Short mmCIF file of C-alpha atoms in Angstrom, two decimals:
data_model
loop_
_atom_site.label_atom_id
_atom_site.label_comp_id
_atom_site.label_asym_id
_atom_site.label_seq_id
_atom_site.Cartn_x
_atom_site.Cartn_y
_atom_site.Cartn_z
CA MET A 1 -40.54 -29.71 27.03
CA LEU A 2 -41.41 -27.96 23.25
CA ARG A 3 -38.69 -27.73 21.84
CA ARG A 4 -37.30 -25.35 18.77
CA LYS A 5 -36.78 -26.30 14.82
CA PRO A 6 -34.15 -27.23 13.80
CA ARG A 7 -32.86 -23.06 11.88
CA LYS A 8 -30.86 -23.45 8.73
CA ILE A 9 -27.47 -22.44 7.95
CA VAL A 10 -25.46 -21.94 4.88
CA LEU A 11 -21.54 -22.54 4.37
CA GLU A 12 -19.62 -23.56 1.81
CA SER A 13 -20.30 -27.54 2.50
CA GLY A 14 -22.48 -26.93 2.26
CA LEU A 15 -26.86 -26.90 4.29
CA TYR A 16 -27.40 -27.17 7.87
CA LEU A 17 -29.82 -27.52 10.31
CA TRP A 18 -28.78 -26.48 13.77
CA ARG A 19 -30.36 -25.70 17.55
CA VAL A 20 -29.82 -25.22 20.59
CA HIS A 21 -31.75 -26.71 24.07
CA HIS A 22 -31.20 -26.66 27.97
CA ARG A 23 -31.17 -30.07 29.59
CA HIS A 24 -30.73 -31.40 33.11
CA ALA A 25 -29.79 -34.55 33.63
CA ALA A 26 -29.16 -36.00 37.25
CA SER A 27 -25.00 -34.71 36.83
CA GLY A 28 -25.62 -30.72 36.15
CA CYS A 29 -27.56 -28.92 33.33
CA SER A 30 -25.61 -28.62 30.28
CA GLU A 31 -27.02 -26.44 27.11
CA VAL A 32 -26.12 -28.25 24.34
CA PHE A 33 -25.24 -27.32 20.58
CA SER A 34 -27.03 -30.27 17.95
CA ALA A 35 -25.88 -30.67 14.01
CA PHE A 36 -26.68 -32.23 10.96
CA ALA A 37 -26.30 -31.55 7.00
CA ALA A 38 -29.79 -30.86 5.61
CA ARG A 39 -29.02 -34.37 3.54
CA ARG A 40 -29.76 -36.24 6.73
CA GLU A 41 -32.88 -36.92 8.65
CA ARG A 42 -30.90 -37.08 11.79
CA THR A 43 -28.16 -34.80 14.18
CA ASN A 44 -24.76 -35.85 13.88
CA LEU A 45 -22.81 -33.18 16.83
CA ARG A 46 -23.60 -32.85 19.63
CA ILE A 47 -21.42 -30.47 21.03
CA VAL A 48 -21.86 -30.26 25.73
CA PHE A 49 -21.43 -27.76 27.17
CA PRO A 50 -21.81 -28.92 30.90
CA GLU A 51 -22.31 -26.54 34.11
CA THR A 52 -19.01 -27.11 36.65
CA THR A 53 -17.41 -24.42 38.52
CA GLU A 54 -15.54 -23.97 36.06
CA HIS A 55 -18.12 -23.37 33.15
CA GLY A 56 -21.78 -22.17 33.64
CA SER A 57 -23.98 -21.12 31.55
CA GLY A 58 -26.78 -18.18 31.32
CA PHE A 59 -29.51 -20.25 32.08
CA PRO A 60 -32.52 -20.26 32.30
CA ARG A 61 -32.24 -15.33 32.38
CA GLN A 62 -30.32 -16.24 28.51
CA ALA A 63 -30.33 -19.52 27.68
CA GLY A 64 -28.12 -20.64 25.21
CA VAL A 65 -25.31 -18.21 26.48
CA VAL A 66 -22.73 -19.75 28.21
CA VAL A 67 -19.17 -19.22 30.58
CA ASP A 68 -15.61 -20.67 30.46
CA TYR A 69 -14.01 -18.54 33.94
CA SER A 70 -11.56 -20.20 33.49
CA ALA A 71 -8.80 -17.62 32.91
CA PRO A 72 -9.29 -15.65 30.36
CA SER A 73 -12.56 -16.01 30.74
CA TRP A 74 -15.23 -16.38 27.07
CA SER A 75 -18.37 -16.45 26.88
CA LEU A 76 -19.99 -17.44 23.51
CA ASN A 77 -23.88 -17.26 22.68
CA LEU A 78 -24.93 -20.12 21.07
CA ASN A 79 -28.39 -19.26 20.10
CA LEU A 80 -27.02 -16.84 16.87
CA PRO A 81 -25.61 -17.61 14.38
CA SER A 82 -22.11 -16.72 13.48
CA ALA A 83 -22.00 -19.65 16.52
CA ALA A 84 -23.83 -22.13 14.73
CA ARG A 85 -20.70 -21.46 11.82
CA LEU A 86 -17.88 -21.53 14.59
CA LEU A 87 -18.86 -24.57 15.44
CA ILE A 88 -19.95 -26.68 12.66
CA GLU A 89 -16.46 -25.85 10.94
CA LEU A 90 -14.54 -25.75 13.97
CA ALA A 91 -15.75 -29.56 14.49
CA LEU A 92 -15.88 -30.58 10.28
CA SER A 93 -12.00 -29.21 10.42
CA GLY A 94 -12.12 -32.01 13.27
CA GLY A 95 -12.90 -35.07 11.64
CA TRP A 96 -16.46 -34.41 12.36
CA ASP A 97 -18.35 -36.55 8.69
CA ALA A 98 -21.03 -34.90 7.93
CA ASP A 99 -22.45 -37.47 5.78
CA CYS A 100 -21.23 -40.54 8.08
CA GLY A 101 -24.56 -40.99 9.00
CA ARG A 102 -23.19 -41.62 12.92
CA GLU A 103 -22.91 -39.35 16.16
CA HIS A 104 -20.28 -37.76 16.68
CA VAL A 105 -20.96 -35.69 20.15
CA ILE A 106 -17.75 -33.70 22.29
CA ASP A 107 -18.49 -34.19 25.64
CA ASN A 108 -17.28 -30.83 26.91
CA GLY A 109 -17.40 -28.00 24.48
CA TYR A 110 -15.20 -25.37 26.58
CA LEU A 111 -12.11 -27.61 26.23
CA PHE A 112 -13.05 -28.14 22.54
CA LEU A 113 -13.80 -24.38 22.19
CA ARG A 114 -10.57 -23.44 24.41
CA GLU A 115 -7.84 -25.62 22.15
CA ARG A 116 -8.94 -23.58 19.40
CA ARG A 117 -8.88 -20.45 21.48
CA THR A 118 -7.86 -18.38 17.59
CA SER A 119 -11.48 -18.97 16.34
CA LEU A 120 -12.67 -17.42 19.59
CA ASN A 121 -10.31 -14.07 19.31
CA MET A 122 -13.28 -13.14 15.66
CA PHE A 123 -15.84 -13.03 18.79
CA GLY A 124 -14.16 -10.66 21.11
CA SER A 125 -14.50 -13.22 23.89
#
């Protein structure tokens, strides 16, 4: 599978590289958002959006779009720089240290965002 080259985004806290990809696994499919500080050489933030009966992805027609069917439902296009900014800033405010060199994995991005629902209001989701 061909991986996309990471995209750059500049935040107040520095320069970050990020990308989105679809992952197939025995446990099911998921959309994965990955980011790292440009001064680091490997991904150390990974947010997984697993496909379940309550959560879905737009794959294959809308790769990178994730949907939470729980009321109130919302969707987020992970391919947009505004979504990358949101996810990186929420992870930083939630304790992710971009300089630690260890991978920080959020196994369920839907729950992560649901717990921070007020941040989603900026997207009209």
